[in-house]
GROMACS .gro file of C-alpha atoms in nm:
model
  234
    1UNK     CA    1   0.762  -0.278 -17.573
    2UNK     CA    2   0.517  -0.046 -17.722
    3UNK     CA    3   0.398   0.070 -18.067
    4UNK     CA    4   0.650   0.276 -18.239
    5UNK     CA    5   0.383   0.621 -18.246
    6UNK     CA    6   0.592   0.904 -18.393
    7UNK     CA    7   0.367   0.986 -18.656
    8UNK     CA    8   0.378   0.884 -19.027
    9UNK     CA    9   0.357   1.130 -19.290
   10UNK     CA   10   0.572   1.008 -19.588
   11UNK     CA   11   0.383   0.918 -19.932
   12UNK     CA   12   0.047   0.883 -19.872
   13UNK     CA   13  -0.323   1.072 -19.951
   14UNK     CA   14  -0.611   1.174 -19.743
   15UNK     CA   15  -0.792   0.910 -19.531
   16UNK     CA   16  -1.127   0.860 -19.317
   17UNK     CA   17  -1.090   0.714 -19.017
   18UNK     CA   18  -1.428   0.624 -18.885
   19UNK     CA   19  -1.484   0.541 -18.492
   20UNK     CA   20  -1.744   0.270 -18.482
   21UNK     CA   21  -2.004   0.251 -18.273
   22UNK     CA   22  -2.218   0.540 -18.224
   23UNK     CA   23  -2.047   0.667 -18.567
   24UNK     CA   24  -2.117   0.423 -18.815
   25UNK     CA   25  -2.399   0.221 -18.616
   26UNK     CA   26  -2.627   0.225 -18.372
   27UNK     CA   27  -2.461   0.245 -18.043
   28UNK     CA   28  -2.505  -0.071 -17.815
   29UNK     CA   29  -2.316  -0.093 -17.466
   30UNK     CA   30  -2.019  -0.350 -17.568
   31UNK     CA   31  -2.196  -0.490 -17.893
   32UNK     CA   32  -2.095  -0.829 -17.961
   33UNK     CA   33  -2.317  -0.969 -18.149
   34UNK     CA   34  -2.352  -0.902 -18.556
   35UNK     CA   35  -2.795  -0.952 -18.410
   36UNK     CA   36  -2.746  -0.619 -18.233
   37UNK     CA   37  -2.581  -0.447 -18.567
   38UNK     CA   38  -2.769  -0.107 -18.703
   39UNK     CA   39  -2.619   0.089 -18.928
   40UNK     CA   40  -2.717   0.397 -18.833
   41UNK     CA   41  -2.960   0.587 -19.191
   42UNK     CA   42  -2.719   0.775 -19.397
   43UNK     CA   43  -2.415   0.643 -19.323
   44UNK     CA   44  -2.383   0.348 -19.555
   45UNK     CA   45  -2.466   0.577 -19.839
   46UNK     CA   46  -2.204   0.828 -19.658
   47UNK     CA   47  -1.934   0.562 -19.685
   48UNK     CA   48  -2.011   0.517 -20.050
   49UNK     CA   49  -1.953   0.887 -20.149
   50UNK     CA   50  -1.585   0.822 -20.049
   51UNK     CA   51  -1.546   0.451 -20.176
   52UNK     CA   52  -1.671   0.655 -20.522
   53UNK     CA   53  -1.386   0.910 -20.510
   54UNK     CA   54  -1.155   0.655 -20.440
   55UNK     CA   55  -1.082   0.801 -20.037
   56UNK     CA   56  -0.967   0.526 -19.836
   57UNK     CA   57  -1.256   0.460 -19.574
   58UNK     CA   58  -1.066   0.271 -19.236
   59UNK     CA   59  -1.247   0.206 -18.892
   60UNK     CA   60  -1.051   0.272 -18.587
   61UNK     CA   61  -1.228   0.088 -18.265
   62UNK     CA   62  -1.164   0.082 -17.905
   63UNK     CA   63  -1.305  -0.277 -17.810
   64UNK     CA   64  -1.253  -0.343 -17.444
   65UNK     CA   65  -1.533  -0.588 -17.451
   66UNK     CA   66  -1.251  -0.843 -17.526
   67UNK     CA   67  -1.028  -0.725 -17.255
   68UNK     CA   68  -1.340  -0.742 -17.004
   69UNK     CA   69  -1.457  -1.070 -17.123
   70UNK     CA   70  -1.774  -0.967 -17.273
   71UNK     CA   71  -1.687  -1.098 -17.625
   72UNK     CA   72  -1.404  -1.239 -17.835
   73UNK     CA   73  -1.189  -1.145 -18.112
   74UNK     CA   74  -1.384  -1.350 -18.359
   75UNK     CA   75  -1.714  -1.196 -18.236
   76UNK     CA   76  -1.563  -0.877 -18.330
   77UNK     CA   77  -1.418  -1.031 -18.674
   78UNK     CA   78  -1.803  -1.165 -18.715
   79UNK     CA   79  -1.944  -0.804 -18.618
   80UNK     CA   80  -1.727  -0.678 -18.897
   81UNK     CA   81  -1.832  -0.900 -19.168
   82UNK     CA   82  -2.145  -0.875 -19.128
   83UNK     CA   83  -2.115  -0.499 -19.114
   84UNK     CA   84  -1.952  -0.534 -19.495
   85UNK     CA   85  -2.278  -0.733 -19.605
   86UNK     CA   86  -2.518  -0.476 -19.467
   87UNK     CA   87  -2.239  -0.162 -19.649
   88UNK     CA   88  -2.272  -0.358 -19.938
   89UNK     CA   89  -2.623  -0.347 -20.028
   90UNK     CA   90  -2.601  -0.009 -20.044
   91UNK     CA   91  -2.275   0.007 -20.236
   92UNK     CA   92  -2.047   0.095 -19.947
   93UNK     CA   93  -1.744  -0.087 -19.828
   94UNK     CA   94  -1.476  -0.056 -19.576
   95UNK     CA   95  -1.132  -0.065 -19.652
   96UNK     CA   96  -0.958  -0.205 -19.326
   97UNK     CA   97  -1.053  -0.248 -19.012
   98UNK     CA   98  -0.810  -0.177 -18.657
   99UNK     CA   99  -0.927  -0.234 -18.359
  100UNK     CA  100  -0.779  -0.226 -17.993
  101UNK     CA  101  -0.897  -0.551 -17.753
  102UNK     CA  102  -0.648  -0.393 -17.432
  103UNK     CA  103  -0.733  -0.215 -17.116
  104UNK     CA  104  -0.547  -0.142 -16.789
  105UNK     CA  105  -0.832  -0.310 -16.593
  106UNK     CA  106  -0.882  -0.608 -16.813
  107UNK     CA  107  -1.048  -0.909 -16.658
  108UNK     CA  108  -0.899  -1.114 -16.885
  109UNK     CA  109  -0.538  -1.102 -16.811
  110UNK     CA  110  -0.368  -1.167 -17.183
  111UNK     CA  111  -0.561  -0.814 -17.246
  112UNK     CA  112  -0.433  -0.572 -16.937
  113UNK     CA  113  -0.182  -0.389 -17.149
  114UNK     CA  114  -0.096   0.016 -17.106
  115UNK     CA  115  -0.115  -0.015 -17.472
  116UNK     CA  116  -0.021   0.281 -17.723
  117UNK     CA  117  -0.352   0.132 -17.935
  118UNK     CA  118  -0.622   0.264 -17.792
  119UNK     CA  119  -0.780   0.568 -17.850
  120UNK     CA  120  -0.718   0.896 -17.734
  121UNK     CA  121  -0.332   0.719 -17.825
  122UNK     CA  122  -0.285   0.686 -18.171
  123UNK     CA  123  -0.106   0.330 -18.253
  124UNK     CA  124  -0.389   0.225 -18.460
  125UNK     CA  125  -0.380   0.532 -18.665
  126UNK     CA  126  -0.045   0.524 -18.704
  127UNK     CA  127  -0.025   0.144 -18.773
  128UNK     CA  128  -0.278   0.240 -19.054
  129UNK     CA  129  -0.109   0.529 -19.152
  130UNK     CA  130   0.191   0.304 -19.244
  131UNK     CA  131  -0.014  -0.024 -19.378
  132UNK     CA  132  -0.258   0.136 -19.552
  133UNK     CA  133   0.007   0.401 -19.743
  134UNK     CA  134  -0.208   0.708 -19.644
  135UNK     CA  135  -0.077   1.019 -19.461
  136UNK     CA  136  -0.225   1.102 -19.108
  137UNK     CA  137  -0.150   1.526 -19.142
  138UNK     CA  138  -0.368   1.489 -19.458
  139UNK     CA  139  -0.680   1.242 -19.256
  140UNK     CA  140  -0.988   1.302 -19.075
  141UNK     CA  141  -1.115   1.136 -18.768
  142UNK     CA  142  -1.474   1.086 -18.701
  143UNK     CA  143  -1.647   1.001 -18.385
  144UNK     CA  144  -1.866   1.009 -18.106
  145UNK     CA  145  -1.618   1.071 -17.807
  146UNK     CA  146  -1.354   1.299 -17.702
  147UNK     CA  147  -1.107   1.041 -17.733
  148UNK     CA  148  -1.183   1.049 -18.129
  149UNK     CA  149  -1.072   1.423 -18.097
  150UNK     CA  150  -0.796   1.370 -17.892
  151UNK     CA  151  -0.689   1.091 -18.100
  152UNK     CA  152  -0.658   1.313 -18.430
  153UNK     CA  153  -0.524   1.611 -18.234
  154UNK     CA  154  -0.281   1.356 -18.115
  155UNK     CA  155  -0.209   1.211 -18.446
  156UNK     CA  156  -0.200   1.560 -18.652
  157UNK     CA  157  -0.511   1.473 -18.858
  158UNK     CA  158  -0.852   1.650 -18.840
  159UNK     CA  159  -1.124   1.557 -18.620
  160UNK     CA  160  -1.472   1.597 -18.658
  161UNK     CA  161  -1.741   1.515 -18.365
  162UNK     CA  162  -2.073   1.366 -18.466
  163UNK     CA  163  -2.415   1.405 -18.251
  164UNK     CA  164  -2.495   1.014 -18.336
  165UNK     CA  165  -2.435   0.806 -18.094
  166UNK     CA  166  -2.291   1.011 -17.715
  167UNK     CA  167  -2.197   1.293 -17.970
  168UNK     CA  168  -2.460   1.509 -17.826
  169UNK     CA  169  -2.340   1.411 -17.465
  170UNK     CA  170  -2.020   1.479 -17.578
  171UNK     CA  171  -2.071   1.813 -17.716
  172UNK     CA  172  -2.284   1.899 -17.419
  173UNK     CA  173  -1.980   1.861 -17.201
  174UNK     CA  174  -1.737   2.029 -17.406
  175UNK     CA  175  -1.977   2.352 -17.423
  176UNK     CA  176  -1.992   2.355 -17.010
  177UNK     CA  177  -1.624   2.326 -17.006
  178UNK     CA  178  -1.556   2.604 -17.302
  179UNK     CA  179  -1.842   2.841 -17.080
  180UNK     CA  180  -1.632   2.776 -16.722
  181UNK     CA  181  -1.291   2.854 -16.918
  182UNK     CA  182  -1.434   3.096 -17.128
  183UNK     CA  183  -1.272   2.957 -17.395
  184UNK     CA  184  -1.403   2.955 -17.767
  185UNK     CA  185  -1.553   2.611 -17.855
  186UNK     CA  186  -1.297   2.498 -18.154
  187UNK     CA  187  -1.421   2.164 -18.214
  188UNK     CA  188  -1.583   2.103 -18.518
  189UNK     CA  189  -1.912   1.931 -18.482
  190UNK     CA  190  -2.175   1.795 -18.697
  191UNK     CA  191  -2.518   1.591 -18.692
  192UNK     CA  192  -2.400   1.269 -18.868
  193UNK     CA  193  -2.160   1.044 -19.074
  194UNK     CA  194  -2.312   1.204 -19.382
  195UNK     CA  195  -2.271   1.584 -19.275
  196UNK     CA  196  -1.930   1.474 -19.194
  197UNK     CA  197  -1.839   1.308 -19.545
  198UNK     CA  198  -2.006   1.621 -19.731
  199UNK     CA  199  -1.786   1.854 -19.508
  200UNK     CA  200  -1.471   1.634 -19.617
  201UNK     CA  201  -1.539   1.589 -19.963
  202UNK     CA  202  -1.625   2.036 -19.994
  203UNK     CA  203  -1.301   2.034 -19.840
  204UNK     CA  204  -1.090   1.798 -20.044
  205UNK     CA  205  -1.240   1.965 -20.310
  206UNK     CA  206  -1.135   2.339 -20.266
  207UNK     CA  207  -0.768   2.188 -20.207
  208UNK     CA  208  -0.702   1.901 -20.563
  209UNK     CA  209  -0.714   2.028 -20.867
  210UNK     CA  210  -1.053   1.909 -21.016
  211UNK     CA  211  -0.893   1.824 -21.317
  212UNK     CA  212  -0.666   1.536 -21.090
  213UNK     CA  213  -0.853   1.194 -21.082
  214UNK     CA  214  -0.833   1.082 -20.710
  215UNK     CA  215  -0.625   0.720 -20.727
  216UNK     CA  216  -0.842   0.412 -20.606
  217UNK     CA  217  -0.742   0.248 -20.312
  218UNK     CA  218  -0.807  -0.165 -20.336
  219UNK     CA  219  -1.113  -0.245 -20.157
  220UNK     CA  220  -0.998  -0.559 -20.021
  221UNK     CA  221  -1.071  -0.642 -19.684
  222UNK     CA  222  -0.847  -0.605 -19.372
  223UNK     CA  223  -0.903  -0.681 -19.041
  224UNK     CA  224  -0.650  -0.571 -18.771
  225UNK     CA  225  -0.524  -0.512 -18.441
  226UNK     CA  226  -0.144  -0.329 -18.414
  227UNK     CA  227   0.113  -0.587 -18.265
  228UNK     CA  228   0.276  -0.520 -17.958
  229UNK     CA  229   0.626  -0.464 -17.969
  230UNK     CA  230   0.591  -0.413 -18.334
  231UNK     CA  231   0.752  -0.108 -18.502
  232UNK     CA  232   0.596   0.124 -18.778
  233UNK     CA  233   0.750   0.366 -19.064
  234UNK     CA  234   0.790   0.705 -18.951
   0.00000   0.00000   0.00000
């Protein structure tokens, strides 16, 4: 059985969703390893604007390494702490972390699931959405890939591509396919994490009262994948 996706939208406020790698560091083909970790400059200090204003900050990660036998679940656990220690020295923290270890073609066979998990689908959003009490019609979605923007089209939220990492492939694409349809290019695209989070927080702005005190969100840390079979408040 899959994960329960009708979207969440009950009692909740805004929310980042951050893709990983490419996004929020350097990107490395299947990065396993906290020695090949980069954070990529600007975004640490990016992540911090929204841990100030009390925005809940959650990475959403495709990691098929696991499924194709490149790397564990712990190596991805290690990644991710180590990935707090280098946020932290500049202030920045990460409030949970989701991550999908499936794929159809898996080599290792506990990990060939059709799962609803992994991006462009949104069961990690959605598992978030109801774990993390935010709402996903009121969230952004940053990324690298087209399934980042599929993945908040999907989910209702509001996606924003980034040139870090295959952005810039990425956007390349999407212009050659917007000049053959002759279709206007929609997608909203930036240079970085940090354009991103000034875009968000100029938006945020223009729509809460400024006299409103955002609520804090505990920074504790979570690290997750969404349980198959497992069903989520919608």
């Amino acid at each position: 059985m899959a994960i329960d996706t009708k979207i969440w939208t009950g009692p909740g406020r805004p929310a980042v969703f951050l893709d990983r790698d490419g996004t929020i560091n350097e990107e490395v083909k299947y990065l396993g390893s906290p020695h090949q970790l980069r954070i990529i400059p600007g975004a640490a200090e990016a992540i911090a604007r929204l841990n100030q204003v009390g925005i809940p900050v959650i990475v959403v990660t495709n990691q098929s390494g696991i499924a194709r036998g490149y790397y564990t679940e712990d190596d991805v656990q290690d990644v991710h702490n180590y990935m707090d220690k280098l946020l932290a020295d500049h202030g920045a923290s990460i409030n949970a972390y989701y991550y999908c270890p499936h794929h159809p073609d898996a080599i290792v066979k506990k990990y060939a699931v059709d799962c609803e998990c992994r991006k462009p689908r949104i069961g990690m959003l959605s598992a978030a959405a109801a774990q993390e009490n935010v709402s996903l019609s009121q969230a952004y979605v940053v990324g690298d890939k087209r399934s980042d923007l599929r993945a908040a089209v999907n989910a209702g939220a509001r996606g924003i591509l980034v040139r870090t990492g295959y952005g810039m492939q990425t956007e390349e694409e999407l212009l050659r396919e917007a000049e053959a349809t002759g279709a206007a290019l929609v997608t909203n695209i930036v240079d970085d994490l940090a354009a991103a989070v000034e875009q968000i927080l100029s938006a945020l702005n223009q729509t809460q009262p400024q006299s409103v005190k955002p609520p804090k969100f505990a920074s504790t840390y979570r690290h997750h994948r969404p349980e198959i079979g497992r069903h989520y408040p919608h």
